[in-house]
């Protein structure tokens, strides 16, 4: 109960927010804050009680289990997710009413945002506590879906919809790659339990399959953390409201990717090439994100590119086996969330979101300037803030790998101070520009709390050291010591920090000399790269889709052929590629006992041929019903009365529906369709040959290789595993459950359309 209680409380908050929001939209934010607060309290109590674990069977046939645990990593990330989430919801409660009012939108749209943030929070809790790789992937995919609705919250805006779609395509497709890697691990080692995976992989040792599987895991994590070359979705995602950006892109969504890498680190350590590749990608992301952040003018884009850079630092630390990688995520999340909330408050107060329109806000927004100044100092790694120790651990990890990495760390930290200082100095110092009313206390309070935590983390080191040690040890798979402290000596970490502050300070002081030249260069560079490739692929796919659609919708026969031809070709392809130990087709024996069966089939075939020459639609429906009823008779001769009875019911229902539907169609339409259907076309013979030949070949092949032992015995055994009372129920509801859902949905949609036609006026 210790493990699941915070999760249950967050999950229950979602319907509560929606229910209260439907009744009193203004109260939805308060309910969301309350739900997050009690969840955080339950989580803190669980942490105080010590390590806990929940382990119940999930999918026994796959050896997958619902395993959740509180350990060093889950405590650090869970606290970050719930703590920052609570402050973001507190901020959103004040921010969203003004946001909706400015856009002249009703207040009842507000509960939707609170509910999706809570959904995202619950999914993140499952993710960080999951000790089963398959459960971890499921939780990650839920965050992908929730982020789609959060980024696309302003669904009437094209920019929001396209940004949400872009994020969904990039993070969703890379999640599929991650799933492939996890399934490959499960198939290779026979389990999805992370501890057993590490144990078995360590015994067996590295190999090609492990390398491919971990490569897929790394790709999935890179997409989620917005690292090169999957980084371009993050700046576009800034179209979301500020509370969404502050939560997803500082402490939650992007953190999920690096969390996956840290959770899989004991496995990644068996494949040094994957770790080296991660370090290289992190270095490129670090430099690219920093340079683009230096040249951006939109407030949230400055922070978006800095997030890409900062998670590049984390990736470098993971690639170089730095014990402090989890702590870096915690420190960055606190500072970056405060800065996102700050730019949201500035935009809310002034109505402007560009550095070119703002400046000198320190006098009109003193509390905002002070609290955001602390957060900026933390992100830049200045002393007396928690950020100082993230940089110390960063330098320690890089310096251990030689001068190149030490120099890269120095450059990265200097750039961090450069873009963070540029943002804060241009907003709050200098000549006043774009000055507006003072931001409300409700917006400044969460930023103040985050700034206070940033300062407390800079002086109260013992608890942070224990937290960082536990998380680092969990990541590495063995005990480590992460000790935070100030050391007034000439150790390499201190020298690198002094160098970074000096270079970063020079960047801020000389910004007027390089800013104007950098902006057009970055604008040109932004027109190339992965985002341009994504746009080109999307454009080509759209053109192909339009061409296929135009080909398909010319008339009814082409629409039917668009389904039958691909299905027929795929069937023939499968028949040609499937491994077989004997002949594909075996002629069967025909005796007098088969005579009723042959008569039924002959009637069905005769009705089908006669349907080709039907003079009107009523004759056509009657002939087609003859096909169905004769097949029902065949089922009854084949000792399958239940199937025959079902076929009679279905055939009767659809015959009546067809007749009723055709009676509602305009006469001109029926005549035109009849004329078109009887006009001979050469390609129809090709369509019929491919579809009919494929159906006949597959049926003949299946009947030639029927094996009662292989099919029936296996189905009966699996039906018992599925806890089904009959084989048919197990097949429909379990083995092909998704097919059944889709088929049922199609039938329901069709019936709704038919009901609409039958209940309405005659179509014109």
XYZ file of C-alpha atoms in Angstrom, residues 69-713:
645
model
C 9.287 -0.309 -5.926
C 10.537 2.644 -3.954
C 14.313 2.803 -4.363
C 16.939 5.517 -4.711
C 16.043 6.479 -8.280
C 12.281 6.368 -7.811
C 12.487 8.469 -4.633
C 14.491 11.199 -6.393
C 12.386 11.274 -9.551
C 9.084 10.718 -7.721
C 9.763 13.644 -5.414
C 10.663 15.824 -8.401
C 7.550 14.816 -10.362
C 5.136 15.320 -7.460
C 6.827 18.397 -5.954
C 7.221 20.389 -9.163
C 3.828 19.137 -10.318
C 2.163 20.493 -7.182
C 3.754 23.936 -7.663
C 2.830 23.987 -11.353
C -0.799 23.176 -10.523
C -0.743 25.945 -7.899
C 0.572 28.327 -10.559
C -1.941 27.125 -13.161
C -4.826 27.813 -10.784
C -3.974 31.529 -10.995
C -2.615 31.601 -14.545
C -5.308 29.778 -16.502
C -8.330 32.030 -15.743
C -6.437 35.048 -17.149
C -5.119 32.992 -20.052
C -8.597 31.853 -21.071
C -10.091 35.303 -20.534
C -7.520 36.897 -22.871
C -8.470 34.424 -25.565
C -12.190 34.906 -24.905
C -12.663 31.249 -24.069
C -15.058 29.835 -21.466
C -13.821 28.950 -18.010
C -15.068 25.380 -18.331
C -12.022 24.592 -20.514
C -9.767 24.955 -17.486
C -10.435 21.568 -15.757
C -9.165 19.754 -18.855
C -5.645 21.106 -18.324
C -5.546 20.191 -14.617
C -6.855 16.703 -15.358
C -4.263 15.962 -18.061
C -1.431 17.221 -15.842
C -2.604 14.791 -13.147
C -2.792 11.969 -15.716
C 0.764 12.774 -16.756
C 1.826 12.836 -13.101
C 0.301 9.396 -12.442
C 2.005 7.928 -15.519
C 5.348 9.367 -14.430
C 4.913 7.828 -10.965
C 4.353 4.405 -12.526
C 7.337 4.957 -14.801
C 9.801 5.830 -12.041
C 8.620 3.022 -9.733
C 8.321 0.308 -12.403
C 10.770 -2.568 -12.063
C 9.354 -4.450 -15.029
C 10.603 -3.284 -18.432
C 7.258 -3.850 -20.175
C 5.372 -1.897 -17.505
C 7.927 0.872 -17.897
C 7.230 1.096 -21.633
C 3.464 1.189 -21.058
C 3.848 4.052 -18.564
C 6.123 5.905 -20.984
C 3.519 5.585 -23.728
C 0.818 6.964 -21.441
C 3.003 10.041 -20.889
C 3.265 10.359 -24.687
C -0.512 10.386 -25.078
C -0.994 12.799 -22.180
C 1.676 15.145 -23.551
C -0.144 15.198 -26.905
C -3.295 16.553 -25.273
C -1.344 18.973 -23.067
C 0.784 20.431 -25.868
C -2.307 20.662 -28.073
C -4.416 22.197 -25.291
C -5.238 25.214 -27.488
C -6.823 22.944 -30.068
C -8.363 25.775 -32.065
C -4.853 27.059 -32.898
C -3.059 25.485 -35.855
C 0.354 25.982 -34.211
C -0.732 24.042 -31.131
C -2.196 21.176 -33.115
C 0.847 20.830 -35.354
C 3.214 21.028 -32.351
C 1.254 18.322 -30.540
C 1.270 16.125 -33.643
C 5.006 16.644 -34.126
C 5.729 15.703 -30.503
C 3.469 12.664 -30.805
C 5.107 11.484 -34.032
C 8.678 11.882 -32.756
C 8.245 10.597 -29.209
C 5.682 7.976 -30.236
C 7.794 6.517 -33.043
C 10.895 6.392 -30.860
C 8.790 4.739 -28.128
C 8.009 1.987 -30.618
C 11.753 1.526 -31.125
C 12.131 1.353 -27.348
C 9.412 -1.308 -27.217
C 11.269 -3.327 -29.844
C 14.395 -3.192 -27.689
C 12.523 -4.245 -24.551
C 10.752 -7.107 -26.342
C 14.095 -8.239 -27.755
C 15.500 -8.310 -24.222
C 12.463 -10.224 -22.978
C 12.642 -12.787 -25.767
C 16.394 -13.221 -25.295
C 16.406 -13.676 -21.525
C 12.838 -14.887 -20.905
C 11.868 -12.159 -18.467
C 11.025 -8.459 -18.297
C 12.072 -8.085 -14.674
C 14.885 -5.522 -14.687
C 16.865 -7.134 -11.880
C 16.718 -10.564 -13.501
C 17.573 -9.045 -16.896
C 20.739 -7.535 -15.432
C 21.612 -10.776 -13.666
C 21.106 -12.955 -16.746
C 22.810 -10.541 -19.152
C 25.815 -10.288 -16.832
C 26.132 -14.082 -16.723
C 25.788 -14.509 -20.487
C 27.896 -11.469 -21.365
C 27.556 -8.960 -24.218
C 26.514 -10.058 -27.684
C 24.963 -8.717 -30.899
C 21.364 -9.189 -29.719
C 22.045 -7.333 -26.456
C 23.753 -4.552 -28.401
C 20.803 -4.135 -30.776
C 18.308 -4.226 -27.921
C 20.171 -1.567 -25.930
C 20.595 0.529 -29.078
C 16.803 0.529 -29.467
C 16.381 1.489 -25.798
C 18.821 4.371 -26.308
C 16.926 5.638 -29.384
C 13.651 5.606 -27.443
C 15.221 7.582 -24.621
C 16.810 10.123 -26.986
C 13.457 10.891 -28.603
C 11.783 11.459 -25.263
C 14.584 13.697 -23.969
C 14.658 15.788 -27.156
C 18.267 14.994 -28.006
C 19.869 15.330 -31.434
C 18.576 14.308 -33.971
C 15.130 14.130 -32.317
C 15.378 17.538 -30.641
C 13.261 19.664 -33.000
C 9.884 18.838 -31.437
C 10.751 20.594 -28.168
C 10.967 24.266 -29.342
C 7.706 23.787 -31.283
C 6.064 22.374 -28.138
C 6.388 25.814 -26.545
C 3.031 26.574 -28.190
C 1.478 25.023 -25.079
C 0.392 27.185 -22.121
C 3.205 28.028 -19.689
C 2.210 25.566 -16.913
C 2.461 22.733 -19.451
C 5.883 23.876 -20.654
C 7.112 24.328 -17.088
C 6.078 20.838 -16.040
C 6.707 18.715 -19.111
C 9.902 20.356 -20.324
C 11.766 20.882 -17.099
C 11.037 18.037 -14.707
C 8.773 15.446 -16.280
C 8.547 14.552 -19.963
C 12.144 15.217 -20.996
C 13.345 13.766 -17.688
C 11.572 10.505 -18.542
C 14.036 9.748 -21.352
C 17.186 10.108 -19.271
C 15.459 8.253 -16.445
C 15.024 5.257 -18.754
C 18.747 5.329 -19.527
C 19.603 5.518 -15.837
C 17.239 2.631 -15.057
C 18.835 0.525 -17.804
C 22.373 1.636 -16.945
C 23.548 -1.726 -15.459
C 22.658 -3.278 -18.834
C 24.148 -0.396 -20.817
C 27.400 -0.860 -18.893
C 27.742 -4.247 -20.618
C 27.847 -2.481 -24.023
C 30.445 0.333 -23.830
C 29.820 1.253 -27.485
C 26.269 2.311 -26.671
C 27.503 4.419 -23.757
C 30.127 6.053 -25.976
C 27.465 6.852 -28.567
C 25.258 8.392 -25.865
C 28.126 10.569 -24.671
C 28.753 11.735 -28.242
C 25.078 12.566 -28.834
C 24.980 14.374 -25.504
C 27.985 16.490 -26.444
C 26.429 17.511 -29.778
C 23.100 18.294 -28.091
C 24.885 20.289 -25.420
C 26.669 22.543 -27.889
C 23.788 22.862 -30.366
C 21.193 23.615 -27.705
C 23.424 26.159 -25.991
C 24.243 28.076 -29.173
C 20.600 28.209 -30.268
C 19.566 29.322 -26.795
C 22.095 32.158 -27.002
C 20.589 33.349 -30.275
C 16.867 32.927 -29.545
C 14.636 35.872 -28.778
C 11.346 34.268 -27.785
C 11.438 33.702 -24.036
C 10.199 30.119 -24.008
C 12.368 29.127 -26.970
C 15.453 30.329 -25.053
C 14.490 27.940 -22.266
C 13.514 25.148 -24.676
C 16.928 25.120 -26.337
C 18.590 25.351 -22.930
C 16.642 22.227 -21.904
C 18.046 20.397 -24.924
C 21.518 21.486 -23.853
C 21.049 20.605 -20.184
C 19.807 17.115 -20.921
C 22.780 16.794 -23.245
C 24.915 17.295 -20.107
C 22.984 14.504 -18.374
C 23.471 12.268 -21.383
C 27.221 12.929 -21.308
C 27.294 12.027 -17.618
C 25.393 8.785 -18.258
C 27.692 7.950 -21.175
C 30.760 8.569 -18.995
C 29.261 6.635 -16.042
C 28.921 9.708 -13.849
C 27.330 8.857 -10.504
C 25.780 12.313 -10.194
C 23.546 12.120 -13.291
C 20.283 11.648 -11.311
C 21.144 14.549 -9.008
C 21.797 16.766 -12.045
C 18.246 16.129 -13.250
C 16.849 17.104 -9.839
C 18.804 20.361 -9.627
C 18.033 21.302 -13.213
C 14.325 20.568 -12.758
C 14.002 22.935 -9.798
C 15.778 25.835 -11.536
C 14.289 25.356 -14.992
C 10.709 25.057 -13.721
C 11.149 28.371 -11.880
C 12.458 30.059 -15.046
C 9.587 28.729 -17.173
C 7.081 30.018 -14.622
C 8.931 33.355 -14.596
C 8.642 33.939 -18.334
C 4.977 32.949 -18.111
C 4.406 35.536 -15.395
C 6.278 38.168 -17.443
C 4.160 37.451 -20.517
C 0.999 37.477 -18.435
C 1.879 40.880 -16.937
C 3.225 42.592 -20.060
C 1.541 40.776 -22.933
C 4.937 40.336 -24.641
C 7.076 37.243 -25.105
C 10.223 38.459 -26.897
C 13.483 39.767 -25.518
C 13.440 42.544 -28.121
C 10.254 43.990 -26.588
C 11.173 43.643 -22.919
C 13.784 45.018 -20.546
C 14.367 46.724 -17.220
C 11.514 44.892 -15.470
C 13.436 44.706 -12.191
C 11.863 47.915 -10.845
C 8.285 46.967 -11.679
C 8.710 43.257 -10.801
C 11.172 43.177 -7.869
C 9.988 39.895 -6.348
C 9.907 38.208 -9.734
C 13.411 39.504 -10.482
C 14.755 38.297 -7.136
C 13.244 34.801 -7.215
C 14.071 34.209 -10.858
C 17.579 35.551 -10.210
C 18.115 32.764 -7.673
C 16.823 30.181 -10.161
C 19.078 31.570 -12.901
C 22.064 31.454 -10.548
C 21.216 27.844 -9.778
C 21.021 26.892 -13.440
C 24.336 28.674 -14.060
C 25.976 26.709 -11.239
C 26.847 29.598 -8.929
C 27.783 28.923 -5.254
C 25.179 28.789 -2.471
C 22.680 27.214 -4.866
C 21.892 23.590 -5.566
C 23.125 24.180 -9.116
C 26.713 24.567 -7.888
C 26.808 20.879 -6.993
C 25.266 19.696 -10.254
C 28.140 21.399 -12.058
C 30.663 20.035 -9.562
C 29.482 16.484 -10.257
C 29.437 17.253 -13.990
C 33.046 18.479 -13.927
C 34.093 15.527 -11.767
C 32.678 13.006 -14.244
C 34.201 14.699 -17.312
C 37.619 15.498 -15.835
C 38.122 11.798 -15.055
C 38.094 11.059 -18.799
C 40.854 13.370 -19.908
C 41.454 16.917 -21.143
C 39.025 16.723 -24.076
C 36.017 16.021 -21.907
C 37.218 18.501 -19.278
C 37.391 21.181 -21.964
C 33.930 20.209 -23.214
C 32.590 20.548 -19.677
C 34.189 23.971 -19.305
C 32.677 25.127 -22.610
C 29.226 23.753 -21.735
C 29.104 25.365 -18.298
C 30.296 28.695 -19.742
C 27.569 28.609 -22.369
C 25.014 27.811 -19.654
C 25.998 30.898 -17.709
C 25.995 32.863 -20.970
C 22.422 32.078 -22.088
C 20.965 32.087 -18.582
C 22.617 35.397 -17.733
C 21.573 36.910 -21.069
C 17.936 35.997 -20.442
C 17.817 37.377 -16.908
C 19.881 40.525 -17.605
C 17.839 41.464 -20.671
C 14.579 40.927 -18.814
C 15.258 42.691 -15.544
C 18.161 45.158 -16.094
C 18.707 48.135 -18.397
C 16.212 50.582 -19.804
C 12.564 49.704 -19.093
C 10.712 48.311 -22.129
C 7.291 46.740 -22.289
C 6.654 47.404 -18.595
C 3.271 46.172 -17.373
C 1.484 45.745 -14.061
C 3.103 43.749 -11.300
C 2.609 39.998 -11.560
C 0.119 38.649 -9.050
C 1.339 37.045 -5.847
C -0.241 33.750 -6.890
C 2.135 33.564 -9.861
C 5.237 34.627 -7.916
C 4.659 32.317 -4.931
C 5.480 28.987 -6.707
C 8.599 30.601 -8.212
C 9.588 31.781 -4.740
C 9.185 28.266 -3.330
C 11.382 26.832 -6.112
C 13.962 29.589 -5.545
C 13.906 28.821 -1.803
C 14.531 25.129 -2.505
C 17.388 26.133 -4.828
C 18.997 28.083 -1.975
C 18.327 25.434 0.675
C 19.922 22.861 -1.592
C 23.018 25.049 -1.721
C 23.628 24.959 2.029
C 21.815 21.946 3.538
C 23.961 19.268 2.019
C 23.598 16.152 4.168
C 20.086 15.142 2.968
C 20.992 15.897 -0.648
C 24.163 13.814 -0.374
C 22.142 10.852 0.908
C 19.579 11.303 -1.873
C 22.261 11.608 -4.571
C 24.164 8.619 -3.172
C 21.068 6.401 -3.126
C 20.022 7.411 -6.657
C 23.551 7.120 -8.054
C 23.981 3.687 -6.485
C 20.668 2.504 -7.902
C 21.693 3.735 -11.343
C 25.103 2.075 -11.281
C 23.798 -1.167 -9.771
C 26.210 -1.075 -6.856
C 27.005 1.165 -3.886
C 28.597 4.542 -4.682
C 29.437 7.605 -2.633
C 28.232 11.008 -3.848
C 29.443 13.594 -1.365
C 28.428 17.223 -1.831
C 30.511 19.970 -0.232
C 32.444 23.190 -0.724
C 36.203 22.747 -1.072
C 38.388 25.848 -1.058
C 41.335 24.372 -2.907
C 42.705 24.019 -6.429
C 41.101 20.728 -7.379
C 40.200 20.429 -11.038
C 36.438 20.830 -10.458
C 37.008 24.215 -8.832
C 39.366 25.359 -11.575
C 36.867 24.371 -14.249
C 34.095 26.196 -12.378
C 36.195 29.371 -12.160
C 36.982 29.133 -15.855
C 33.308 28.627 -16.737
C 32.190 31.608 -14.660
C 34.835 33.809 -16.275
C 33.959 32.801 -19.834
C 30.225 32.872 -19.146
C 30.479 36.315 -17.565
C 32.354 37.582 -20.622
C 29.608 36.203 -22.850
C 26.966 38.130 -20.904
C 28.992 41.366 -20.807
C 29.821 41.268 -24.529
C 26.364 40.134 -25.682
C 25.719 43.281 -27.745
C 28.756 42.510 -29.917
C 27.753 38.986 -30.930
C 23.952 38.865 -30.568
C 23.032 40.611 -33.816
C 25.462 38.527 -35.846
C 24.437 35.235 -34.268
C 20.680 35.540 -34.802
C 20.670 35.426 -38.642
C 23.243 32.624 -38.683
C 21.059 30.500 -36.432
C 17.968 31.412 -38.419
C 19.656 30.067 -41.549
C 20.920 26.978 -39.747
C 17.427 26.334 -38.379
C 16.127 25.877 -41.911
C 18.243 22.743 -42.269
C 18.555 19.561 -40.334
C 16.139 17.022 -38.889
C 13.124 19.343 -38.778
C 13.453 20.082 -42.485
C 13.723 16.362 -43.176
C 10.596 15.749 -41.087
C 8.729 18.400 -43.081
C 9.877 16.939 -46.401
C 8.860 13.403 -45.407
C 5.497 14.649 -44.177
C 4.933 16.582 -47.404
C 5.794 13.581 -49.610
C 3.628 11.265 -47.533
C 0.754 13.728 -47.838
C 1.178 13.832 -51.625
C 1.226 10.019 -51.889
C -1.846 9.832 -49.643
C -3.720 12.314 -51.862
C -2.782 10.392 -55.007
C -3.961 7.088 -53.538
C -7.173 8.667 -52.308
C -7.919 10.163 -55.718
C -7.344 6.752 -57.268
C -9.566 5.079 -54.676
C -12.610 7.355 -54.709
C -13.247 7.399 -58.457
C -16.163 4.962 -58.045
C -17.440 2.179 -55.819
C -15.618 -0.596 -57.642
C -12.264 1.127 -57.199
C -12.988 1.629 -53.497
C -13.669 -2.065 -53.071
C -10.579 -2.895 -55.109
C -8.471 -0.627 -52.864
C -9.205 -3.054 -50.036
C -9.233 -6.351 -51.926
C -6.090 -5.887 -54.032
C -3.648 -5.088 -51.161
C -5.236 -7.836 -49.050
C -4.885 -10.311 -51.919
C -1.267 -9.353 -52.639
C -0.336 -9.579 -48.960
C -1.943 -13.015 -48.771
C 0.008 -14.249 -51.791
C 3.208 -12.746 -50.385
C 2.673 -14.499 -47.053
C 1.958 -17.740 -48.878
C 5.191 -17.427 -50.842
C 7.408 -16.529 -47.895
C 5.940 -18.786 -45.201
C 8.214 -21.745 -44.397
C 6.690 -25.126 -45.239
C 7.929 -28.692 -45.063
C 5.677 -30.139 -47.783
C 3.620 -29.152 -50.825
C 1.591 -25.960 -50.563
C -1.607 -27.532 -51.901
C -2.836 -31.070 -51.304
C -5.934 -32.315 -53.236
C -8.465 -33.858 -50.864
C -10.795 -36.808 -51.307
C -14.461 -36.422 -52.276
C -17.056 -39.044 -51.372
C -20.852 -39.482 -51.438
C -21.024 -38.139 -47.893
C -19.808 -34.818 -49.222
C -22.700 -34.464 -51.682
C -24.851 -32.096 -49.494
C -21.768 -29.994 -48.905
C -21.024 -29.772 -52.609
C -24.642 -28.830 -53.370
C -24.535 -26.003 -50.864
C -21.264 -24.729 -52.315
C -22.662 -24.998 -55.856
C -25.686 -22.887 -54.867
C -23.391 -20.286 -53.284
C -21.198 -20.169 -56.380
C -24.223 -19.982 -58.704
C -25.735 -17.119 -56.694
C -22.420 -15.265 -56.755
C -22.151 -15.610 -60.551
C -25.801 -14.582 -61.008
C -25.170 -11.471 -58.908
C -22.865 -10.223 -61.675
C -25.861 -9.865 -63.990
C -28.418 -8.492 -61.523
C -30.727 -5.951 -63.203
C -31.403 -3.844 -60.119
C -30.272 -3.469 -56.533
C -33.140 -5.478 -55.056
C -32.200 -8.487 -57.203
C -28.578 -7.989 -56.195
C -29.407 -8.024 -52.473
C -31.545 -11.137 -52.876
C -28.833 -12.992 -54.786
C -26.162 -12.042 -52.264
C -28.403 -13.245 -49.452
C -28.646 -16.573 -51.291
C -24.864 -16.783 -51.069
C -24.969 -16.186 -47.316
C -27.863 -18.582 -46.621
C -26.288 -21.353 -48.686
C -23.038 -20.952 -46.743
C -25.064 -21.232 -43.527
C -26.409 -24.528 -44.885
C -22.832 -25.639 -45.565
C -21.934 -24.918 -41.917
C -24.880 -27.028 -40.761
C -23.735 -29.947 -42.962
C -20.241 -29.541 -41.485
C -21.562 -30.216 -37.954
C -21.335 -26.567 -36.891
C -24.975 -25.662 -36.063
C -24.020 -22.745 -33.789
C -22.033 -21.082 -36.582
C -24.857 -21.806 -39.048
C -27.419 -20.227 -36.713
C -25.215 -17.135 -36.309
C -24.782 -16.907 -40.093
C -28.571 -17.053 -40.636
C -29.146 -14.265 -38.097
C -26.438 -12.054 -39.580
C -27.593 -12.683 -43.149
C -31.242 -11.946 -42.314
C -30.361 -8.733 -40.484
C -28.114 -7.394 -43.185
C -30.535 -8.317 -45.985
C -33.290 -6.295 -44.309
C -30.893 -3.409 -43.647
C -29.700 -3.373 -47.264
C -33.249 -3.344 -48.586
C -34.289 -0.582 -46.191
C -31.191 1.470 -46.950
C -31.563 1.168 -50.729
C -35.169 2.289 -50.453
C -33.954 5.581 -48.958
C -31.473 6.340 -51.719
C -32.570 8.705 -54.526
C -33.671 6.866 -57.646
C -31.182 8.799 -59.784
C -28.316 7.626 -57.615
C -29.424 4.015 -57.791
C -29.774 4.163 -61.571
C -26.399 5.812 -61.988
C -24.712 3.247 -59.721
C -26.445 0.409 -61.585
C -25.276 1.765 -64.946
C -21.703 2.191 -63.728
C -21.651 -1.282 -62.192
C -22.711 -2.934 -65.477
C -20.201 -1.027 -67.605
C -17.407 -3.510 -68.450
C -13.850 -2.540 -67.489
C -10.717 -4.513 -68.189
C -9.089 -3.854 -64.833
C -12.064 -5.386 -62.997
C -10.996 -8.782 -64.331
C -7.519 -8.181 -62.884
C -9.000 -7.129 -59.520
C -11.179 -10.230 -59.427
C -8.308 -12.534 -60.410
C -5.963 -11.210 -57.726
C -8.542 -11.124 -54.917
C -10.276 -14.386 -55.812
C -7.058 -16.231 -56.607
C -5.471 -15.146 -53.354
C -8.521 -16.145 -51.309
C -8.679 -19.532 -53.003
C -4.933 -20.169 -52.624
C -4.892 -19.265 -48.937
C -7.990 -21.317 -48.186
C -6.689 -24.348 -50.082
C -3.318 -24.053 -48.353
C -4.912 -23.743 -44.914
C -7.148 -26.775 -45.530
C -4.184 -28.744 -46.876
C -2.247 -28.298 -43.641
C -4.966 -28.512 -40.992
C -3.647 -30.128 -37.898
C -5.952 -30.867 -35.031
C -2.975 -31.319 -32.726
C -1.409 -28.035 -33.760
C -4.512 -25.845 -33.745
C -7.144 -27.273 -31.433
C -4.863 -28.500 -28.670
